[in-house]
mmCIF file of C-alpha atoms in Angstrom:
data_model
loop_
_atom_site.group_PDB
_atom_site.id
_atom_site.type_symbol
_atom_site.label_atom_id
_atom_site.label_comp_id
_atom_site.label_asym_id
_atom_site.label_seq_id
_atom_site.Cartn_x
_atom_site.Cartn_y
_atom_site.Cartn_z
ATOM 1 C CA UNK A 1 136.345 -53.156 55.896
ATOM 2 C CA UNK A 2 136.366 -49.576 54.892
ATOM 3 C CA UNK A 3 134.216 -50.033 51.984
ATOM 4 C CA UNK A 4 133.517 -46.334 51.720
ATOM 5 C CA UNK A 5 137.503 -45.469 50.491
ATOM 6 C CA UNK A 6 137.098 -47.893 47.554
ATOM 7 C CA UNK A 7 133.820 -46.930 46.063
ATOM 8 C CA UNK A 8 135.980 -44.725 43.879
ATOM 9 C CA UNK A 9 137.477 -47.112 41.796
ATOM 10 C CA UNK A 10 138.956 -44.350 38.879
ATOM 11 C CA UNK A 11 140.440 -42.654 41.265
ATOM 12 C CA UNK A 12 142.220 -45.363 43.375
ATOM 13 C CA UNK A 13 143.817 -46.760 40.491
ATOM 14 C CA UNK A 14 144.874 -43.066 39.213
ATOM 15 C CA UNK A 15 146.163 -42.748 43.075
ATOM 16 C CA UNK A 16 147.954 -46.753 43.044
ATOM 17 C CA UNK A 17 148.353 -46.888 39.568
ATOM 18 C CA UNK A 18 149.891 -50.637 40.103
ATOM 19 C CA UNK A 19 152.511 -52.602 38.437
ATOM 20 C CA UNK A 20 155.992 -52.502 39.571
ATOM 21 C CA UNK A 21 157.607 -55.579 41.366
ATOM 22 C CA UNK A 22 154.948 -56.761 43.038
ATOM 23 C CA UNK A 23 152.847 -57.418 39.956
ATOM 24 C CA UNK A 24 156.402 -59.269 38.436
ATOM 25 C CA UNK A 25 156.591 -61.619 41.949
ATOM 26 C CA UNK A 26 152.765 -62.823 41.908
ATOM 27 C CA UNK A 27 153.129 -63.289 38.506
ATOM 28 C CA UNK A 28 155.853 -65.471 38.622
ATOM 29 C CA UNK A 29 154.589 -66.858 41.616
ATOM 30 C CA UNK A 30 151.285 -68.341 39.616
ATOM 31 C CA UNK A 31 153.851 -69.418 36.802
ATOM 32 C CA UNK A 32 156.079 -71.498 39.032
ATOM 33 C CA UNK A 33 152.914 -72.940 41.125
ATOM 34 C CA UNK A 34 150.356 -73.274 37.659
ATOM 35 C CA UNK A 35 146.697 -74.154 38.010
ATOM 36 C CA UNK A 36 143.658 -72.314 38.904
ATOM 37 C CA UNK A 37 144.658 -68.946 40.586
ATOM 38 C CA UNK A 38 142.452 -67.034 43.512
ATOM 39 C CA UNK A 39 143.074 -63.444 44.761
ATOM 40 C CA UNK A 40 141.080 -62.202 47.646
ATOM 41 C CA UNK A 41 140.716 -58.631 48.240
ATOM 42 C CA UNK A 42 141.111 -58.048 44.327
ATOM 43 C CA UNK A 43 140.505 -54.875 43.794
ATOM 44 C CA UNK A 44 140.419 -53.395 40.348
ATOM 45 C CA UNK A 45 142.706 -56.188 38.968
ATOM 46 C CA UNK A 46 145.912 -54.603 38.781
ATOM 47 C CA UNK A 47 147.373 -57.894 39.602
ATOM 48 C CA UNK A 48 145.134 -60.328 38.944
ATOM 49 C CA UNK A 49 144.693 -59.084 35.071
ATOM 50 C CA UNK A 50 148.125 -59.271 33.962
ATOM 51 C CA UNK A 51 148.020 -63.228 35.625
ATOM 52 C CA UNK A 52 145.351 -63.918 33.650
ATOM 53 C CA UNK A 53 146.345 -62.162 30.230
ATOM 54 C CA UNK A 54 149.488 -64.891 31.373
ATOM 55 C CA UNK A 55 147.048 -68.165 30.246
ATOM 56 C CA UNK A 56 145.979 -69.223 33.981
ATOM 57 C CA UNK A 57 142.414 -69.540 34.794
ATOM 58 C CA UNK A 58 141.611 -66.737 37.661
ATOM 59 C CA UNK A 59 138.796 -65.840 39.881
ATOM 60 C CA UNK A 60 138.835 -62.528 42.144
ATOM 61 C CA UNK A 61 137.016 -62.092 45.238
ATOM 62 C CA UNK A 62 136.261 -58.436 46.659
ATOM 63 C CA UNK A 63 133.807 -56.946 48.666
ATOM 64 C CA UNK A 64 133.065 -53.892 46.754
ATOM 65 C CA UNK A 65 131.062 -53.558 43.804
ATOM 66 C CA UNK A 66 132.815 -50.488 42.315
ATOM 67 C CA UNK A 67 135.885 -52.341 42.241
ATOM 68 C CA UNK A 68 134.807 -55.110 40.944
ATOM 69 C CA UNK A 69 132.928 -53.289 38.010
ATOM 70 C CA UNK A 70 136.166 -50.986 37.005
ATOM 71 C CA UNK A 71 137.969 -54.920 37.660
ATOM 72 C CA UNK A 72 135.666 -55.990 34.842
ATOM 73 C CA UNK A 73 135.617 -53.239 32.426
ATOM 74 C CA UNK A 74 139.867 -53.316 32.725
ATOM 75 C CA UNK A 75 139.731 -57.069 31.700
ATOM 76 C CA UNK A 76 137.213 -56.758 28.963
ATOM 77 C CA UNK A 77 139.615 -53.906 27.392
ATOM 78 C CA UNK A 78 142.564 -56.149 27.753
ATOM 79 C CA UNK A 79 140.430 -59.316 26.464
ATOM 80 C CA UNK A 80 141.315 -61.379 29.816
ATOM 81 C CA UNK A 81 138.800 -63.859 31.127
ATOM 82 C CA UNK A 82 138.977 -63.323 34.587
ATOM 83 C CA UNK A 83 135.411 -64.826 37.546
ATOM 84 C CA UNK A 84 134.915 -61.560 39.219
ATOM 85 C CA UNK A 85 133.295 -62.537 42.745
ATOM 86 C CA UNK A 86 131.281 -60.251 45.147
ATOM 87 C CA UNK A 87 132.011 -61.430 48.722
ATOM 88 C CA UNK A 88 133.841 -61.406 52.168
ATOM 89 C CA UNK A 89 137.501 -63.078 52.617
ATOM 90 C CA UNK A 90 136.443 -63.606 55.884
ATOM 91 C CA UNK A 91 134.218 -66.269 55.133
ATOM 92 C CA UNK A 92 133.677 -67.402 51.492
ATOM 93 C CA UNK A 93 132.582 -70.809 49.798
ATOM 94 C CA UNK A 94 133.746 -71.568 46.262
ATOM 95 C CA UNK A 95 132.650 -74.717 46.089
ATOM 96 C CA UNK A 96 135.780 -75.672 44.312
ATOM 97 C CA UNK A 97 139.906 -75.567 44.779
ATOM 98 C CA UNK A 98 142.786 -73.629 43.510
ATOM 99 C CA UNK A 99 146.204 -74.007 43.268
ATOM 100 C CA UNK A 100 147.436 -70.608 44.081
ATOM 101 C CA UNK A 101 145.814 -68.042 45.977
ATOM 102 C CA UNK A 102 147.276 -64.702 47.017
ATOM 103 C CA UNK A 103 146.282 -61.506 49.094
ATOM 104 C CA UNK A 104 148.155 -58.521 47.952
ATOM 105 C CA UNK A 105 148.548 -55.045 48.858
ATOM 106 C CA UNK A 106 147.784 -55.121 52.297
ATOM 107 C CA UNK A 107 144.645 -55.747 51.904
ATOM 108 C CA UNK A 108 144.406 -58.671 54.441
ATOM 109 C CA UNK A 109 145.045 -55.544 57.074
ATOM 110 C CA UNK A 110 141.287 -54.520 56.703
ATOM 111 C CA UNK A 111 140.129 -57.349 58.705
ATOM 112 C CA UNK A 112 141.049 -56.206 62.423
ATOM 113 C CA UNK A 113 139.764 -58.809 64.849
ATOM 114 C CA UNK A 114 142.079 -61.905 65.115
ATOM 115 C CA UNK A 115 139.216 -64.244 65.114
ATOM 116 C CA UNK A 116 138.605 -62.389 61.352
ATOM 117 C CA UNK A 117 141.979 -63.373 60.459
ATOM 118 C CA UNK A 118 141.775 -66.909 61.884
ATOM 119 C CA UNK A 119 138.237 -67.260 59.618
ATOM 120 C CA UNK A 120 139.832 -66.020 56.551
ATOM 121 C CA UNK A 121 142.860 -68.647 56.976
ATOM 122 C CA UNK A 122 140.269 -71.067 57.751
ATOM 123 C CA UNK A 123 138.380 -70.408 54.409
ATOM 124 C CA UNK A 124 141.803 -70.275 52.640
ATOM 125 C CA UNK A 125 142.638 -73.480 53.448
ATOM 126 C CA UNK A 126 139.442 -74.744 52.776
ATOM 127 C CA UNK A 127 140.080 -73.864 48.834
ATOM 128 C CA UNK A 128 143.748 -75.130 48.855
ATOM 129 C CA UNK A 129 144.313 -78.036 46.312
ATOM 130 C CA UNK A 130 146.867 -80.362 47.210
ATOM 131 C CA UNK A 131 150.381 -79.049 46.830
ATOM 132 C CA UNK A 132 148.750 -75.518 46.664
ATOM 133 C CA UNK A 133 150.300 -72.281 47.918
ATOM 134 C CA UNK A 134 148.841 -69.132 49.637
ATOM 135 C CA UNK A 135 150.984 -65.941 49.466
ATOM 136 C CA UNK A 136 150.106 -62.650 50.948
ATOM 137 C CA UNK A 137 152.206 -59.321 51.358
ATOM 138 C CA UNK A 138 151.677 -57.087 54.707
ATOM 139 C CA UNK A 139 153.411 -54.483 55.835
ATOM 140 C CA UNK A 140 156.338 -54.952 58.522
ATOM 141 C CA UNK A 141 154.804 -52.644 61.586
ATOM 142 C CA UNK A 142 157.721 -49.904 62.621
ATOM 143 C CA UNK A 143 156.433 -49.085 65.997
ATOM 144 C CA UNK A 144 157.986 -45.334 65.829
ATOM 145 C CA UNK A 145 156.317 -44.657 62.596
ATOM 146 C CA UNK A 146 153.079 -45.937 64.238
ATOM 147 C CA UNK A 147 153.721 -43.704 67.275
ATOM 148 C CA UNK A 148 153.883 -40.590 64.869
ATOM 149 C CA UNK A 149 150.374 -41.137 63.734
ATOM 150 C CA UNK A 150 149.265 -37.818 65.770
ATOM 151 C CA UNK A 151 145.674 -36.901 63.954
ATOM 152 C CA UNK A 152 147.355 -34.156 62.131
ATOM 153 C CA UNK A 153 146.296 -33.878 58.524
ATOM 154 C CA UNK A 154 149.605 -33.803 55.881
ATOM 155 C CA UNK A 155 149.902 -33.854 52.548
ATOM 156 C CA UNK A 156 151.252 -37.375 51.183
ATOM 157 C CA UNK A 157 153.135 -36.061 48.219
ATOM 158 C CA UNK A 158 154.243 -39.058 46.658
ATOM 159 C CA UNK A 159 150.195 -40.222 46.414
ATOM 160 C CA UNK A 160 149.154 -37.243 44.691
ATOM 161 C CA UNK A 161 148.005 -37.625 40.673
ATOM 162 C CA UNK A 162 146.568 -35.932 38.009
ATOM 163 C CA UNK A 163 143.166 -36.758 37.085
ATOM 164 C CA UNK A 164 141.947 -36.142 33.518
ATOM 165 C CA UNK A 165 138.734 -34.900 34.430
ATOM 166 C CA UNK A 166 139.353 -32.781 37.645
ATOM 167 C CA UNK A 167 143.639 -31.866 37.025
ATOM 168 C CA UNK A 168 145.983 -32.019 39.739
ATOM 169 C CA UNK A 169 144.567 -34.079 42.697
ATOM 170 C CA UNK A 170 146.571 -33.252 46.500
ATOM 171 C CA UNK A 171 146.170 -36.119 49.039
ATOM 172 C CA UNK A 172 145.775 -35.600 52.074
ATOM 173 C CA UNK A 173 145.491 -38.093 55.269
ATOM 174 C CA UNK A 174 144.867 -37.788 58.755
ATOM 175 C CA UNK A 175 145.789 -41.196 61.161
ATOM 176 C CA UNK A 176 145.901 -41.561 64.772
ATOM 177 C CA UNK A 177 147.181 -45.492 65.775
ATOM 178 C CA UNK A 178 144.734 -47.143 68.337
ATOM 179 C CA UNK A 179 147.518 -49.603 70.012
ATOM 180 C CA UNK A 180 144.812 -51.995 71.927
ATOM 181 C CA UNK A 181 143.353 -52.477 68.579
ATOM 182 C CA UNK A 182 146.302 -52.592 66.470
ATOM 183 C CA UNK A 183 144.839 -50.606 64.044
ATOM 184 C CA UNK A 184 145.541 -47.089 62.285
ATOM 185 C CA UNK A 185 142.670 -45.260 61.886
ATOM 186 C CA UNK A 186 142.965 -43.143 59.242
ATOM 187 C CA UNK A 187 141.084 -40.371 57.101
ATOM 188 C CA UNK A 188 141.611 -39.722 53.365
ATOM 189 C CA UNK A 189 140.910 -36.221 51.735
ATOM 190 C CA UNK A 190 141.080 -35.581 47.797
ATOM 191 C CA UNK A 191 141.210 -31.879 47.025
ATOM 192 C CA UNK A 192 141.790 -29.493 43.810
ATOM 193 C CA UNK A 193 142.211 -26.100 43.979
ATOM 194 C CA UNK A 194 138.453 -25.824 42.833
ATOM 195 C CA UNK A 195 137.135 -28.702 44.768
ATOM 196 C CA UNK A 196 138.703 -29.215 48.098
ATOM 197 C CA UNK A 197 137.413 -32.562 49.754
ATOM 198 C CA UNK A 198 135.945 -34.060 47.075
ATOM 199 C CA UNK A 199 136.470 -37.109 48.333
ATOM 200 C CA UNK A 200 136.658 -37.418 52.087
ATOM 201 C CA UNK A 201 136.975 -41.257 53.206
ATOM 202 C CA UNK A 202 137.848 -43.295 56.511
ATOM 203 C CA UNK A 203 140.606 -46.088 55.884
ATOM 204 C CA UNK A 204 141.559 -48.337 58.950
ATOM 205 C CA UNK A 205 144.563 -50.483 58.629
ATOM 206 C CA UNK A 206 145.292 -53.311 61.318
ATOM 207 C CA UNK A 207 149.146 -54.071 62.172
ATOM 208 C CA UNK A 208 149.991 -57.517 62.026
ATOM 209 C CA UNK A 209 153.376 -58.338 64.403
ATOM 210 C CA UNK A 210 155.971 -60.793 63.356
ATOM 211 C CA UNK A 211 155.226 -62.586 66.261
ATOM 212 C CA UNK A 212 151.917 -63.102 66.078
ATOM 213 C CA UNK A 213 151.732 -63.667 62.576
ATOM 214 C CA UNK A 214 152.376 -67.473 62.516
ATOM 215 C CA UNK A 215 150.076 -67.969 65.325
ATOM 216 C CA UNK A 216 147.403 -66.522 63.531
ATOM 217 C CA UNK A 217 148.041 -68.901 60.630
ATOM 218 C CA UNK A 218 148.112 -71.955 62.600
ATOM 219 C CA UNK A 219 144.743 -71.602 64.193
ATOM 220 C CA UNK A 220 143.524 -71.016 60.318
ATOM 221 C CA UNK A 221 145.068 -74.423 59.762
ATOM 222 C CA UNK A 222 147.472 -73.034 57.675
ATOM 223 C CA UNK A 223 151.729 -73.087 58.434
ATOM 224 C CA UNK A 224 154.376 -70.567 57.205
ATOM 225 C CA UNK A 225 156.934 -72.254 54.785
ATOM 226 C CA UNK A 226 158.765 -68.954 54.327
ATOM 227 C CA UNK A 227 158.950 -65.146 55.188
ATOM 228 C CA UNK A 228 160.420 -62.901 52.778
ATOM 229 C CA UNK A 229 160.941 -59.058 53.078
ATOM 230 C CA UNK A 230 160.892 -57.434 50.050
ATOM 231 C CA UNK A 231 160.206 -57.981 46.420
ATOM 232 C CA UNK A 232 163.410 -58.835 45.366
ATOM 233 C CA UNK A 233 163.352 -61.977 48.043
ATOM 234 C CA UNK A 234 165.677 -60.739 50.519
ATOM 235 C CA UNK A 235 165.021 -62.831 53.778
ATOM 236 C CA UNK A 236 162.824 -60.865 56.668
ATOM 237 C CA UNK A 237 164.245 -59.336 58.776
ATOM 238 C CA UNK A 238 163.714 -56.021 61.759
ATOM 239 C CA UNK A 239 164.324 -53.557 58.724
ATOM 240 C CA UNK A 240 162.946 -55.170 55.834
ATOM 241 C CA UNK A 241 159.643 -52.893 54.601
ATOM 242 C CA UNK A 242 157.254 -56.158 53.956
ATOM 243 C CA UNK A 243 156.423 -59.409 55.483
ATOM 244 C CA UNK A 244 155.577 -61.532 52.216
ATOM 245 C CA UNK A 245 154.519 -64.516 53.723
ATOM 246 C CA UNK A 246 154.383 -67.902 51.404
ATOM 247 C CA UNK A 247 151.892 -70.612 53.055
ATOM 248 C CA UNK A 248 150.631 -74.024 52.711
ATOM 249 C CA UNK A 249 148.448 -76.139 54.374
ATOM 250 C CA UNK A 250 148.894 -77.422 57.550
#
């Protein structure tokens, strides 16, 4: 589950500050659907807290206690009421249903085995109220880019950030692609000039290819209603960056 990567919640929010079109999309989706909202792999609440602030009853489930603690702090700061739940999205039972369930920001891809994905979808199915929607986004795999994961350490300039305590932080990533497993196995290095590699953490992300995705959903009792290619609502195509999937109970 790459939990080591998520034990640095404050740094995560500095590296991935959130906001933007993804938050707008999920807020609008929750508004259209109405009712109770559940986010799986909610992290520090970047998307769920704004939805709760819009007045929706919200719950967020995550594997990382550090991320949930930061989410609670941020929700308290904003005055948003959210139920934060420690748990594993592969198998959970909250004893109630929801009108809108979502998994954002490739969080679903921490599940590498097909049976874990199907188990997650079955758990989601059990928590969907009549007429509910389940929405998630994962990247659209590009075989050429996956093949370029050659194990060389490279700086990700776009992810570098300023830490109020440490100063400028450089982010380096080393990745290889395990083709039989469909998993990109990475190591992330966070450094400053004074403190090289003060965080070294693994991050392993699965690829879900377009033709296998509807099959995995169907095995979990779900049906793919629509698949978009980006946050603007462009139809999914070979060159779109996302698989933004809108699902319902089969």
